C-alpha positions as CSV (number, residue, x, y, z in Angstrom):
1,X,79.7,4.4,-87.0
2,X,83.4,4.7,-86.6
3,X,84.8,5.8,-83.3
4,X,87.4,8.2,-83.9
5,X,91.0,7.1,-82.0
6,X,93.6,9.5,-81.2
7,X,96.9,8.7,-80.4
8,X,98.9,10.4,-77.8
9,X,102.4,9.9,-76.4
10,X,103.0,8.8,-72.9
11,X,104.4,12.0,-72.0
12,X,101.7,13.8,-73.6
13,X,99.0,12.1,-71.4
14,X,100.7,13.2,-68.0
15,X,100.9,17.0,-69.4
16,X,97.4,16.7,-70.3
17,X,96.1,15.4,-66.6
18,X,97.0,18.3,-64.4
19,X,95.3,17.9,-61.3
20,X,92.0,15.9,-60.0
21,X,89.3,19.2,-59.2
22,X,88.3,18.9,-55.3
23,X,85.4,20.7,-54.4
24,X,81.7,20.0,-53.2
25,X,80.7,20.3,-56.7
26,X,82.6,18.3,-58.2
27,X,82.6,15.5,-55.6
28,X,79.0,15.5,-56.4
29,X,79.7,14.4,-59.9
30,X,80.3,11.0,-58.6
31,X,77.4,9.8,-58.1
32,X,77.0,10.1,-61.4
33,X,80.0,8.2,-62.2
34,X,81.8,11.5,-62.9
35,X,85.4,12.6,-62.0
36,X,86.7,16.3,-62.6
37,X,90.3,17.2,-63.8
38,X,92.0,20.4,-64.4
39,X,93.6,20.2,-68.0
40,X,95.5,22.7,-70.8
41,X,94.1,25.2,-72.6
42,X,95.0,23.6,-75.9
43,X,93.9,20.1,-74.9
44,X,90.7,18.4,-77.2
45,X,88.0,16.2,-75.2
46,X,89.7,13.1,-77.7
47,X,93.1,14.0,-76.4
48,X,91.5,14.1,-72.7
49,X,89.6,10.7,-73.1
50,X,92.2,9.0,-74.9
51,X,94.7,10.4,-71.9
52,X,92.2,8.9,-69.4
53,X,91.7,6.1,-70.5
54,X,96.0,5.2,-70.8
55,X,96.7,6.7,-67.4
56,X,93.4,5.4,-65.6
57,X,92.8,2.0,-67.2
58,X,89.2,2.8,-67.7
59,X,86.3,3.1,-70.4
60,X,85.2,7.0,-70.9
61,X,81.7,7.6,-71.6
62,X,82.0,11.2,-72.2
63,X,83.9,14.1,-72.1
64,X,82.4,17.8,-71.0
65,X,85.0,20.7,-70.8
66,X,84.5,24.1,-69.6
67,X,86.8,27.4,-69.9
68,X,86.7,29.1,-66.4
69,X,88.0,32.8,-66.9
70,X,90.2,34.5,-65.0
71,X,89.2,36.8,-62.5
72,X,90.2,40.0,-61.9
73,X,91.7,40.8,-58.2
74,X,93.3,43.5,-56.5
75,X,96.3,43.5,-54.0
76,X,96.8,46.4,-51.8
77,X,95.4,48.8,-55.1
78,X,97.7,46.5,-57.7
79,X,95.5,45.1,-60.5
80,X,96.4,41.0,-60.8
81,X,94.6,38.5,-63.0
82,X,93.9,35.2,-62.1
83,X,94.9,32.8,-65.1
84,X,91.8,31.1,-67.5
85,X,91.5,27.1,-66.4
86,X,90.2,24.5,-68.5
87,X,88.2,21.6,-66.7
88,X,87.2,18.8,-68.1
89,X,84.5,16.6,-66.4
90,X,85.1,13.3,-67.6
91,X,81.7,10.6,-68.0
92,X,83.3,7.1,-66.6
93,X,81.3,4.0,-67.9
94,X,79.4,1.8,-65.7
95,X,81.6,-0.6,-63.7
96,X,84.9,1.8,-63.8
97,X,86.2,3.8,-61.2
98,X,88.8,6.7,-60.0
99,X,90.1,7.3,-56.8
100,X,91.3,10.6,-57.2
101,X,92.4,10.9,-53.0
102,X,95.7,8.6,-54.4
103,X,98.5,9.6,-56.9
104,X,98.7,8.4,-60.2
C-alpha cells in the first residue's frame, strides 16, 4: 500500500496552520495524543498533515476535520453572521508531541 505524499510550499504550510483551538474540549483531546487547529476552508486533511508534520517535526497518525457553520447573531436589531471555520483535529503518533501554549 502506497502512502500518498503531498507537497506543499513553506509558505503554504504557515497559511494552512491558523491558530491552535483552546477550549475544554479540545484540551481533552490530549490525552489521546490529539492537538486541535483552526485551518482554511479550502485546505485537504493531506495538505493539513503534510503542513504538520514540516512545521511541527512530528509523525501524524490521522487527520479528522469538521466545518463549524456560522451562526446567526443579532446587534442592537442588525442581522450579522458569524463566518464558517474549518477545524482539523490532528491524531499525533505515539512518542510525538505539541505544545501549543508556545509560538511556532
Amino acid at each position: 500500500m502506497s502512502k500518498n505524499v503531498v507537497k506543499v510550499s513553506q509558505e503554504r504550510m504557515y497559511d494552512i496552520i491558523k491558530a491552535p483551538v483552546i477550549t475544554e474540549k479540545a484540551t481533552m483531546g490530549s490525552e489521546f495524543n490529539q492537538v486541535t487547529f483552526r485551518v482554511p476552508l479550502d485546505a485537504s486533511k493531506p495538505e493539513i498533515k503534510a503542513a504538520v508534520e514540516g512545521v511541527f517535526g512530528v509523525e501524524v497518525k490521522a487527520v479528522n476535520t469538521l466545518i463549524q457553520k456560522g451562526k446567526v447573531k443579532r446587534f442592537r436589531g442588525l442581522v450579522g453572521k458569524r463566518s464558517d471555520v474549518k477545524k482539523a483535529v490532528i491524531t499525533l503518533a505515539a512518542g510525538h508531541t505539541i505544545d501549543v501554549t508556545t509560538g511556532v
